[in-house]
Amino acid sequence: MGQRRFAPFFWTQFLGAANDNLFKFAFTVMVTYQLQVSWLPADMAGLVIGALFILPFLLFSATSGQLADKLDRRLMINGLKWAEIGIMVVAAWGFWVQSMPLLLGCVFMMGLQSAVFGPVKFAYMPQHLSERELTGGNGMVEMGTFVAILLGQVAGGLIVALPEVGAHYVGISCIALALLGRVASQFIPASPAMDPGLRINWNPITETWSNLKLAHETPVVFRSVLGISWMWFFGAVFLSLFPAFAKDVLHGDEQVASLLLVVFSVGIGTGSLLCEVLSRRHVEIGLVPVGAIGMTLFSVDLYFATRGLPSTGSQTLASFVGEPLHWRVLADLTLLSLFAGLYSVPMYALIQMRSQATHRARIIAANNILNALFMIASALLAGALLQAGFTIPQMFLFVGLANAVVAFYIFMLVPEYLLRFVAWVASRLVYRFKIQGDEHIPVHGAAVLVCNHVSFVDAVLLMAASPRPIRFLMDHRIFKVPVLGWLFKLAKAIPIAPQKEDPAAYEAAFDAATQVLREGDLLAIFPEGGITRDGSLQPFKGGIMKILERAQATGLVVPVVPMALTNLWGSFFSRVEEIDGEKVAMVRPFRRGLFSRVGLHVGAPSEAVSVTPDGLHHRVSALLA
């Protein structure tokens, strides 16, 4: 927040989000309470204004994604802020003369400005933030956006309510925020175009389809796009039902409805910031299942929390908060929105990290289009279910249960989420896992990771340490271990058998390992050939040399990264126990208590041409010292 590469960008988007919501909410309140016309009923004003704002996301996101890839993003942001100033000047005149058509036109134009800014915003961050900063940056932006939305709506409602001069002051405030945003954008550093030779396709339908195909080329990116769109569906249901929920279910006044919005925004912001703490400065998609579980759990509990609430007349904010039964409702809303923050931020960061730089803005544009479609679908479904006789608490229950089904479907389609979740639990809740030197694990490109083999969960802990998926070359016998075998199959680990035992499987394993490197992925091996039975580092076998030689035969020279797991010997998953003269593991749970300390030391990469088994053994041994 104190650096030029992030702070001006943060305040630019913060002021823009605040201005959007101040303008829209003030206009909605004015139409509802002050400026009433026959062709726009007051109870439809919010829906019409919201639809006009979302419409440009459907029509122009595909084009804006192309522009964000083709043009300098700093220049685009500055141009968009000039456009915002112009739109707000027109809107101020609309407020002054109370012209409904003019203000509706400004809503559409602000939606257009936001639709163009969206791909620029999310494509800007990976251009200026490292992989280790991406989760924190996205968390700050998400938190800032929801705080800006909250402040904008509160300010819009308060200012427009001022007798006689409220509409005038709204116009002045919008212009002032637009000017401040333009000042902040002036300090954004240069952000060169990633694909300056791109030819613009002005057909939004064909370009949208093309962008979706770009996202689909990387399955984990495409599933993340769908996951984010589902989160907007989920959130839109709650946000759209808050006023009726406050009035008809909680029997509260307008201030109670505002409290629900405050609680929801604070929860989202808190969850977004927690991602940085819980992810150890990496893109940690293991938090996504955590978020999904929390969203379902507290949505369902919100349904039960509303049963048995006192049926009284309209309650003020003070009387509502003074009723202990309402505290559970507020806690559920806070926690489900907090977990929604944990769910969404890693997905945004993953899309930014895994998308090709030349296509990143277009993929984000496709995500914005799907977000808009999912929000429209949520409004239609919510309306249909309410017409069918569903109560609002039943709507929350339905969405919570649907979230569990959707999340399970996504996690089965992309097992990486589930694998990272298991790794996150093992490294945070089972062990206290400390990593040193993780900056040596390559963020891009192929590499071979070489590690000592101490326990049955070594691979799980290496997963937790790496910002990228790892393919493991593992002894075929470990696949017969209950649960762990299923987990390693899910991780697409490569089984290897001794050459004398199964020559075909032996050769197939090395062919598969070479293919992993050709595809630019990380390959991890345990060159001791098996789990240690006495806690000491065993001699390294020659498999590592065979992998490197096969890779070099195809013209591929990859770095070799030495790693050492420490303090795992003696844990439940190590072969520390002895039964009938045989060293075995997993006999006595919690034999070292809860949260025992384990570690991983990562050394600097070695060039493949200089690697020998003895040399690697010496380096891993030094990391253990």
XYZ file of C-alpha atoms in Angstrom:
625
model
C 0.000 0.000 0.000
C 3.007 2.307 0.263
C 4.390 1.513 -3.192
C 3.613 3.195 -6.487
C 3.000 -0.085 -8.312
C -0.058 -0.820 -6.121
C -1.266 2.141 -4.022
C -2.407 4.499 -6.870
C -4.149 1.588 -8.579
C -5.870 0.588 -5.315
C -7.191 4.102 -4.653
C -8.250 4.521 -8.285
C -10.442 1.432 -8.181
C -11.629 2.206 -4.620
C -12.832 5.707 -5.580
C -14.419 4.353 -8.763
C -16.406 1.700 -6.874
C -17.480 4.272 -4.268
C -18.619 6.676 -6.990
C -20.608 4.001 -8.845
C -22.519 3.069 -5.728
C -23.026 6.587 -4.395
C -24.540 7.557 -7.750
C -26.711 4.432 -8.202
C -27.994 4.308 -4.628
C -28.754 8.041 -4.460
C -30.606 7.792 -7.776
C -32.572 4.757 -6.538
C -33.575 6.534 -3.313
C -34.548 9.672 -5.254
C -36.777 7.690 -7.644
C -38.303 5.735 -4.782
C -39.066 8.614 -2.421
C -38.753 11.945 -4.232
C -38.989 11.853 -8.033
C -41.843 9.591 -9.033
C -42.927 9.085 -12.644
C -45.719 6.949 -14.031
C -43.552 4.971 -16.472
C -41.140 3.764 -13.747
C -42.907 2.501 -10.589
C -40.939 3.037 -7.389
C -40.815 -0.678 -6.570
C -39.185 -1.381 -9.947
C -36.605 1.421 -9.812
C -33.876 -0.625 -8.138
C -34.271 -3.517 -10.589
C -34.226 -1.243 -13.661
C -31.182 0.711 -12.471
C -29.337 -2.500 -11.604
C -30.207 -4.067 -14.975
C -29.054 -0.981 -16.897
C -25.743 -1.049 -15.046
C -25.152 -4.773 -15.718
C -26.226 -4.671 -19.398
C -22.901 -3.195 -20.681
C -21.014 -6.091 -19.057
C -22.891 -8.434 -21.391
C -22.532 -6.228 -24.465
C -19.010 -4.838 -24.197
C -16.859 -7.048 -21.930
C -15.565 -9.063 -24.898
C -14.371 -5.907 -26.644
C -12.922 -4.416 -23.466
C -10.883 -7.582 -22.841
C -9.271 -7.215 -26.263
C -8.507 -3.534 -25.657
C -6.896 -4.343 -22.292
C -4.566 -6.855 -23.984
C -3.777 -4.564 -26.925
C -3.261 -1.184 -25.196
C -1.131 0.187 -22.365
C -3.236 -0.366 -19.234
C -2.119 2.858 -17.563
C -3.312 4.875 -20.549
C -6.595 2.962 -20.567
C -7.196 3.647 -16.878
C -6.462 7.350 -17.321
C -8.831 7.510 -20.289
C -11.552 5.739 -18.325
C -11.208 8.183 -15.435
C -11.579 11.116 -17.852
C -14.734 9.414 -19.159
C -16.001 9.042 -15.584
C -15.560 12.775 -15.013
C -17.565 13.537 -18.150
C -20.348 11.121 -17.208
C -20.550 12.556 -13.693
C -20.795 16.110 -15.017
C -23.791 15.048 -17.106
C -25.214 13.143 -14.108
C -24.831 16.226 -11.895
C -26.889 18.195 -14.388
C -29.431 15.361 -14.401
C -29.705 15.556 -10.599
C -29.974 19.353 -10.777
C -32.885 19.339 -13.241
C -34.180 15.953 -12.001
C -34.192 14.407 -15.480
C -34.994 10.712 -15.258
C -33.984 9.784 -18.855
C -30.665 11.608 -18.513
C -29.820 9.852 -15.249
C -30.803 6.452 -16.648
C -28.473 7.134 -19.572
C -25.687 7.945 -17.107
C -26.318 4.647 -15.284
C -25.775 2.808 -18.568
C -22.619 4.819 -19.325
C -21.181 4.159 -15.854
C -21.891 0.478 -16.400
C -19.998 0.706 -19.694
C -17.068 2.437 -17.994
C -16.992 -0.278 -15.311
C -17.254 -3.051 -17.923
C -14.162 -1.715 -19.695
C -12.291 -1.182 -16.407
C -12.909 -4.742 -15.107
C -10.472 -6.654 -17.377
C -7.897 -3.868 -17.009
C -8.096 -4.089 -13.222
C -7.505 -7.809 -12.873
C -4.939 -7.973 -15.693
C -2.957 -5.092 -14.151
C -2.168 -6.889 -10.891
C -0.176 -9.897 -12.186
C 1.771 -7.441 -14.346
C 3.043 -5.600 -11.264
C 2.752 -8.121 -8.407
C 4.802 -11.285 -7.982
C 3.213 -14.682 -7.392
C 3.909 -14.277 -3.670
C 2.019 -10.955 -3.645
C -0.908 -11.890 -5.845
C -3.195 -13.303 -3.148
C -2.560 -10.321 -0.851
C -3.145 -7.885 -3.715
C -6.424 -9.519 -4.689
C -7.469 -9.621 -1.042
C -6.819 -5.894 -0.652
C -8.722 -5.080 -3.849
C -11.704 -7.258 -2.861
C -11.766 -5.763 0.619
C -11.448 -2.233 -0.789
C -14.216 -2.828 -3.314
C -16.740 -3.986 -0.732
C -15.831 -1.193 1.682
C -16.188 1.308 -1.172
C -19.585 -0.165 -2.094
C -20.712 0.132 1.519
C -19.443 3.698 1.985
C -20.833 4.777 -1.380
C -24.314 3.473 -0.612
C -24.362 4.934 2.892
C -23.129 8.309 1.637
C -25.559 8.301 -1.290
C -28.506 7.591 0.954
C -27.554 10.253 3.491
C -26.732 12.991 0.981
C -29.802 12.597 -1.235
C -32.023 12.742 1.861
C -30.911 16.314 2.648
C -33.949 18.601 2.217
C -34.016 20.635 -1.034
C -30.264 20.460 -1.739
C -29.667 16.696 -1.508
C -29.770 16.012 -5.268
C -27.432 18.944 -5.945
C -24.911 17.711 -3.407
C -25.030 14.196 -4.869
C -23.962 15.587 -8.251
C -21.138 17.592 -6.685
C -19.968 14.562 -4.684
C -19.901 12.361 -7.811
C -17.778 14.889 -9.697
C -15.423 15.247 -6.712
C -14.900 11.468 -6.434
C -14.305 11.220 -10.192
C -11.673 13.986 -10.006
C -9.931 12.309 -7.050
C -9.899 9.045 -8.972
C -8.288 10.763 -11.968
C -5.608 12.266 -9.706
C -4.870 8.835 -8.211
C -4.645 7.215 -11.668
C -2.004 9.715 -12.747
C 0.523 7.983 -10.474
C -0.104 4.451 -11.818
C 3.149 3.204 -13.417
C 3.428 2.326 -17.094
C 1.831 -1.029 -17.937
C 2.866 -1.970 -21.496
C 0.469 -3.839 -23.755
C 0.819 -7.615 -23.622
C -0.402 -8.222 -27.206
C -0.036 -4.942 -29.153
C -0.482 -6.684 -32.512
C -3.936 -8.026 -31.603
C -6.645 -7.378 -34.209
C -9.889 -6.299 -32.552
C -12.990 -8.377 -33.220
C -15.901 -5.976 -32.710
C -18.546 -8.723 -32.747
C -19.338 -9.303 -29.040
C -21.006 -12.680 -29.587
C -18.205 -14.359 -31.545
C -15.545 -12.725 -29.367
C -17.251 -13.876 -26.167
C -17.276 -17.433 -27.507
C -13.621 -17.092 -28.502
C -12.709 -15.860 -25.001
C -14.536 -18.759 -23.374
C -12.585 -21.164 -25.582
C -9.343 -19.451 -24.516
C -10.267 -20.012 -20.871
C -11.294 -23.607 -21.588
C -7.799 -24.421 -22.905
C -6.640 -24.499 -19.272
C -9.278 -26.550 -17.388
C -8.387 -25.246 -13.933
C -8.782 -21.645 -15.195
C -12.143 -22.353 -16.827
C -13.484 -24.149 -13.739
C -12.305 -21.219 -11.613
C -14.200 -18.829 -13.893
C -17.335 -20.923 -13.332
C -16.623 -21.035 -9.595
C -16.372 -17.237 -9.358
C -19.557 -16.801 -11.379
C -21.323 -19.153 -8.992
C -20.103 -17.038 -6.058
C -21.716 -13.964 -7.667
C -24.933 -15.973 -8.122
C -24.785 -16.941 -4.449
C -24.051 -13.397 -3.247
C -26.638 -11.776 -5.509
C -29.420 -13.864 -3.954
C -28.546 -12.640 -0.478
C -28.008 -8.997 -1.434
C -31.248 -8.796 -3.416
C -33.283 -10.298 -0.554
C -31.793 -8.257 2.312
C -34.458 -5.473 2.303
C -37.367 -7.948 2.304
C -35.540 -10.211 4.781
C -35.064 -7.294 7.177
C -38.681 -6.138 6.858
C -40.715 -9.342 6.597
C -38.629 -11.880 8.522
C -36.647 -9.863 11.056
C -39.378 -7.175 11.412
C -36.780 -4.419 11.275
C -36.789 -0.931 9.780
C -34.521 0.531 7.082
C -31.621 0.794 9.523
C -31.770 -2.947 10.163
C -31.556 -3.566 6.389
C -28.502 -1.291 6.283
C -26.965 -3.231 9.192
C -27.269 -6.478 7.216
C -25.436 -4.846 4.300
C -22.710 -3.568 6.652
C -22.267 -6.999 8.236
C -22.108 -8.690 4.828
C -19.531 -6.207 3.499
C -17.363 -6.450 6.618
C -17.432 -10.250 6.368
C -16.353 -10.233 2.714
C -13.577 -7.738 3.442
C -12.322 -9.709 6.444
C -12.321 -12.985 4.513
C -10.457 -11.364 1.622
C -7.730 -10.089 3.945
C -7.511 -13.415 5.796
C -6.489 -15.085 2.536
C -3.094 -13.396 2.792
C -2.579 -14.682 6.330
C -3.762 -18.227 5.646
C -1.980 -18.648 2.313
C 1.597 -17.871 3.428
C 1.972 -15.420 0.545
C 1.191 -17.954 -2.170
C -1.849 -18.496 -4.376
C -3.427 -21.058 -2.045
C -6.455 -22.616 -3.738
C -6.748 -25.038 -0.825
C -8.753 -22.235 0.813
C -11.495 -22.563 -1.814
C -13.008 -25.766 -0.306
C -12.710 -24.142 3.137
C -14.732 -21.199 1.832
C -17.312 -23.435 0.152
C -17.843 -25.459 3.336
C -18.338 -22.289 5.392
C -20.734 -20.760 2.839
C -22.960 -23.835 2.967
C -22.724 -24.354 6.723
C -23.711 -20.820 7.692
C -26.341 -20.434 4.956
C -28.085 -23.521 6.294
C -27.701 -22.322 9.879
C -29.191 -18.957 8.876
C -32.374 -20.802 7.914
C -32.565 -22.448 11.343
C -31.606 -19.199 13.110
C -34.714 -17.473 11.702
C -37.077 -20.111 13.080
C -38.658 -19.061 16.338
C -37.752 -15.385 16.070
C -40.122 -13.113 18.007
C -43.019 -11.823 15.866
C -43.202 -8.188 16.831
C -43.886 -4.871 15.165
C -41.270 -2.936 13.257
C -38.055 -2.838 15.279
C -35.507 -0.065 15.381
C -31.802 -0.798 15.108
C -31.372 -0.569 18.893
C -34.219 -2.946 19.692
C -33.077 -5.373 16.998
C -29.511 -5.551 18.303
C -30.819 -5.793 21.871
C -32.534 -9.099 21.133
C -30.026 -11.992 21.741
C -31.822 -14.250 19.225
C -30.782 -11.843 16.464
C -27.082 -12.196 17.284
C -27.037 -15.655 15.734
C -28.492 -14.221 12.507
C -25.798 -11.538 12.399
C -23.078 -14.097 13.169
C -24.294 -16.350 10.337
C -24.298 -13.472 7.844
C -20.835 -12.355 8.940
C -19.349 -15.833 8.723
C -20.960 -16.903 5.436
C -19.689 -13.687 3.794
C -16.259 -14.165 5.399
C -16.043 -17.646 3.895
C -17.225 -16.240 0.558
C -14.132 -14.017 0.663
C -11.932 -17.056 1.344
C -13.635 -18.798 -1.590
C -13.326 -16.075 -4.228
C -9.918 -14.416 -3.736
C -7.775 -17.525 -4.425
C -9.833 -18.215 -7.552
C -9.225 -14.711 -8.905
C -5.509 -15.050 -8.135
C -5.370 -18.469 -9.812
C -6.944 -17.136 -13.011
C -4.422 -14.303 -13.081
C -1.451 -16.603 -12.464
C -2.371 -19.495 -14.779
C -3.728 -17.491 -17.746
C -1.360 -16.647 -20.573
C -0.225 -13.035 -20.211
C -1.229 -12.233 -23.805
C -4.787 -13.528 -23.226
C -5.299 -12.690 -19.572
C -7.564 -9.648 -19.975
C -9.796 -11.451 -22.480
C -10.246 -14.394 -20.124
C -11.159 -11.976 -17.317
C -13.616 -10.313 -19.700
C -15.227 -13.713 -20.315
C -15.420 -14.135 -16.539
C -17.198 -10.771 -16.228
C -19.734 -11.811 -18.873
C -20.465 -15.060 -17.042
C -20.697 -13.167 -13.732
C -23.355 -10.911 -15.228
C -25.277 -13.865 -16.677
C -25.173 -15.737 -13.376
C -26.431 -12.648 -11.486
C -29.309 -12.259 -13.935
C -30.061 -15.976 -13.558
C -30.050 -15.595 -9.774
C -32.605 -12.779 -9.965
C -34.858 -14.822 -12.263
C -34.585 -17.962 -10.128
C -35.144 -16.047 -6.885
C -38.246 -14.416 -8.357
C -39.582 -17.746 -9.625
C -39.043 -19.523 -6.294
C -40.674 -16.699 -4.347
C -43.636 -16.822 -6.734
C -43.774 -20.584 -6.163
C -44.262 -20.004 -2.451
C -40.734 -20.231 -1.055
C -40.101 -18.105 2.024
C -36.916 -16.019 2.213
C -35.287 -18.315 4.837
C -36.114 -21.274 2.584
C -34.369 -19.427 -0.266
C -31.224 -19.160 1.881
C -31.454 -22.877 2.699
C -31.887 -23.769 -0.983
C -28.898 -21.667 -2.074
C -26.739 -23.071 0.731
C -27.487 -26.677 -0.241
C -27.052 -25.868 -3.938
C -23.651 -24.397 -3.097
C -22.567 -27.741 -1.643
C -23.612 -29.555 -4.835
C -21.915 -27.033 -7.149
C -18.727 -26.991 -5.078
C -18.509 -30.774 -5.014
C -19.001 -30.876 -8.798
C -16.222 -28.329 -9.401
C -13.813 -30.069 -7.011
C -14.379 -33.407 -8.731
C -13.798 -31.832 -12.137
C -10.604 -30.143 -10.920
C -9.053 -32.360 -8.193
C -6.325 -29.763 -7.616
C -8.693 -27.850 -5.318
C -9.294 -30.912 -3.151
C -5.612 -31.894 -3.151
C -4.545 -28.425 -2.091
C -7.208 -28.487 0.626
C -5.810 -31.749 2.027
C -2.287 -30.320 1.842
C -3.428 -27.120 3.554
C -5.084 -29.065 6.382
C -1.988 -31.264 6.845
C 0.419 -28.326 6.915
C -1.698 -26.053 9.140
C -3.897 -28.239 11.321
C -2.002 -31.533 11.654
C 1.553 -30.160 11.680
C 3.142 -26.785 12.227
C 4.908 -26.697 8.884
C 7.716 -24.181 8.419
C 9.270 -23.660 4.990
C 12.642 -22.102 4.256
C 13.841 -21.251 0.775
C 10.525 -21.761 -1.025
C 11.489 -18.950 -3.397
C 13.739 -21.547 -5.085
C 10.693 -23.523 -6.274
C 10.146 -22.304 -9.866
C 6.902 -20.442 -10.475
C 7.087 -21.138 -14.212
C 8.636 -23.850 -16.374
C 9.696 -27.453 -15.880
C 11.888 -28.576 -12.983
C 12.759 -31.718 -11.044
C 12.300 -31.569 -7.262
C 14.487 -34.034 -5.317
C 13.630 -34.749 -1.673
C 14.413 -37.199 1.125
C 11.688 -39.731 1.955
C 10.731 -39.877 5.623
C 6.991 -40.626 5.805
C 3.829 -41.494 3.926
C 2.764 -37.810 3.828
C 5.966 -36.375 2.349
C 4.225 -35.764 -0.992
C 1.303 -34.006 0.724
C 3.663 -31.598 2.488
C 5.544 -30.882 -0.738
C 2.197 -30.043 -2.350
C 1.571 -27.544 0.440
C 4.962 -25.902 -0.114
C 4.636 -25.446 -3.869
C 2.661 -22.662 -5.552
C 2.074 -25.017 -8.504
C 0.824 -28.584 -8.943
C 3.486 -31.293 -8.636
C 3.506 -34.684 -10.357
C 5.187 -37.332 -8.191
C 7.142 -40.420 -9.218
C 6.285 -42.859 -6.410
C 6.731 -46.490 -5.389
C 3.739 -48.454 -6.719
C 3.129 -50.012 -3.292
C 2.068 -46.703 -1.740
C -0.993 -46.710 -3.981
C -2.301 -49.677 -1.971
C -2.393 -47.647 1.267
C -6.016 -46.726 2.146
C -6.949 -43.064 1.595
C -3.385 -42.043 0.684
C -3.460 -44.308 -2.366
C -6.701 -42.702 -3.553
C -5.241 -39.249 -2.900
C -2.096 -39.920 -4.939
C -4.151 -41.350 -7.805
C -6.190 -38.144 -7.735
C -2.913 -36.203 -7.925
C -1.953 -38.218 -11.026
C 1.176 -39.518 -9.322
C 3.233 -41.848 -11.510
C 3.653 -45.379 -10.066
C 7.047 -46.994 -10.563
C 8.013 -50.611 -9.894
C 11.526 -52.146 -9.773
C 12.809 -53.052 -13.225
C 13.282 -56.707 -12.240
C 9.716 -56.903 -10.920
C 7.887 -55.205 -13.821
C 10.084 -53.960 -16.713
C 7.120 -52.541 -18.655
C 5.858 -50.466 -15.695
C 9.413 -49.303 -15.028
C 9.853 -47.959 -18.577
C 6.342 -46.497 -18.654
C 7.064 -44.534 -15.468
C 10.144 -42.871 -16.973
C 8.280 -42.121 -20.208
C 5.511 -40.445 -18.171
C 8.058 -38.491 -16.106
C 9.735 -37.182 -19.259
C 6.349 -36.131 -20.644
C 5.636 -34.146 -17.452
C 8.819 -32.140 -18.012
C 8.048 -31.634 -21.710
C 4.708 -30.115 -20.691
C 6.534 -27.584 -18.501
C 5.366 -28.965 -15.159
C 7.054 -29.834 -11.870
C 8.202 -33.408 -11.293
C 9.131 -34.616 -7.782
C 11.042 -37.794 -6.976
C 12.338 -39.471 -3.830
C 15.684 -40.861 -5.062
C 16.239 -43.072 -1.997
C 13.703 -45.431 -3.580
C 11.642 -45.912 -0.419
C 10.725 -44.529 2.994
C 13.601 -44.573 5.464
C 13.357 -47.224 8.188
C 15.805 -45.660 10.642
C 15.441 -41.909 10.053
C 18.739 -41.537 8.204
C 19.231 -40.394 4.628
C 19.705 -43.461 2.387
C 21.946 -43.583 -0.720
C 20.398 -42.075 -3.863
C 19.630 -44.381 -6.767
C 20.243 -43.606 -10.421
C 16.660 -42.904 -11.476
C 17.247 -39.155 -11.371
C 19.999 -39.479 -13.977
C 17.778 -41.515 -16.262
C 15.066 -38.833 -16.104
C 17.541 -36.034 -16.888
C 19.146 -37.984 -19.720
C 15.769 -38.679 -21.342
C 14.815 -35.021 -21.019
C 18.136 -33.912 -22.539
C 17.635 -36.354 -25.427
C 14.535 -34.341 -26.368
C 16.432 -31.045 -26.091
C 15.098 -30.207 -22.639
C 17.484 -29.047 -19.910
C 15.683 -28.530 -16.602
C 16.880 -27.302 -13.180
C 17.079 -29.747 -10.280
C 15.921 -28.392 -6.922
C 17.185 -30.186 -3.759
C 14.784 -30.308 -0.792
C 14.919 -31.738 2.716
C 11.994 -32.553 5.022
C 12.984 -32.189 8.670
C 11.647 -33.508 11.974
C 9.156 -35.909 10.362
C 10.947 -38.977 11.694
C 9.053 -40.127 14.767
C 5.699 -38.837 13.549
C 2.619 -41.030 13.077
C 3.265 -41.416 9.321
C 6.937 -42.462 9.645
C 8.126 -46.056 10.075
C 9.171 -45.492 13.647
C 7.167 -48.336 15.215
C 8.273 -51.984 15.178
C 5.889 -54.954 15.070
C 7.228 -58.513 14.797
C 10.613 -57.162 13.738
C 9.101 -55.087 10.900
C 9.303 -51.295 10.788
C 5.774 -49.935 10.323
C 3.942 -46.606 10.344
C 0.510 -45.320 11.359
C 0.212 -47.372 14.548
C -0.056 -44.824 17.345
C -1.961 -41.592 16.472
C -0.684 -38.329 17.938
C 2.448 -40.052 19.216
C 4.121 -36.623 19.277
C 1.001 -34.720 20.284
C -0.929 -32.186 18.237
C 0.694 -29.639 15.914
C 4.191 -31.117 16.036
C 6.802 -28.999 14.278
C 8.068 -30.179 10.899
C 9.944 -28.304 8.232
C 11.093 -28.140 4.625
C 14.398 -26.632 3.528
C 14.697 -25.854 -0.184
C 18.081 -25.316 -1.780
C 19.087 -23.321 -4.849
C 18.531 -25.122 -8.187
C 21.384 -26.996 -9.870
C 21.960 -27.229 -13.609
C 21.043 -30.657 -14.980
C 24.448 -31.100 -16.649
C 26.247 -30.855 -13.303
C 23.986 -33.243 -11.361
C 25.148 -36.592 -9.977
C 23.389 -38.864 -7.429
C 26.247 -38.404 -4.936
C 26.279 -34.658 -5.449
C 22.538 -34.414 -4.861
C 22.841 -36.648 -1.791
C 25.465 -34.284 -0.384
C 23.267 -31.223 -1.016
C 20.165 -32.772 0.582
C 22.283 -33.953 3.524
C 23.566 -30.393 3.978
C 19.983 -29.081 4.037
C 19.165 -31.578 6.801
C 22.065 -30.388 8.959
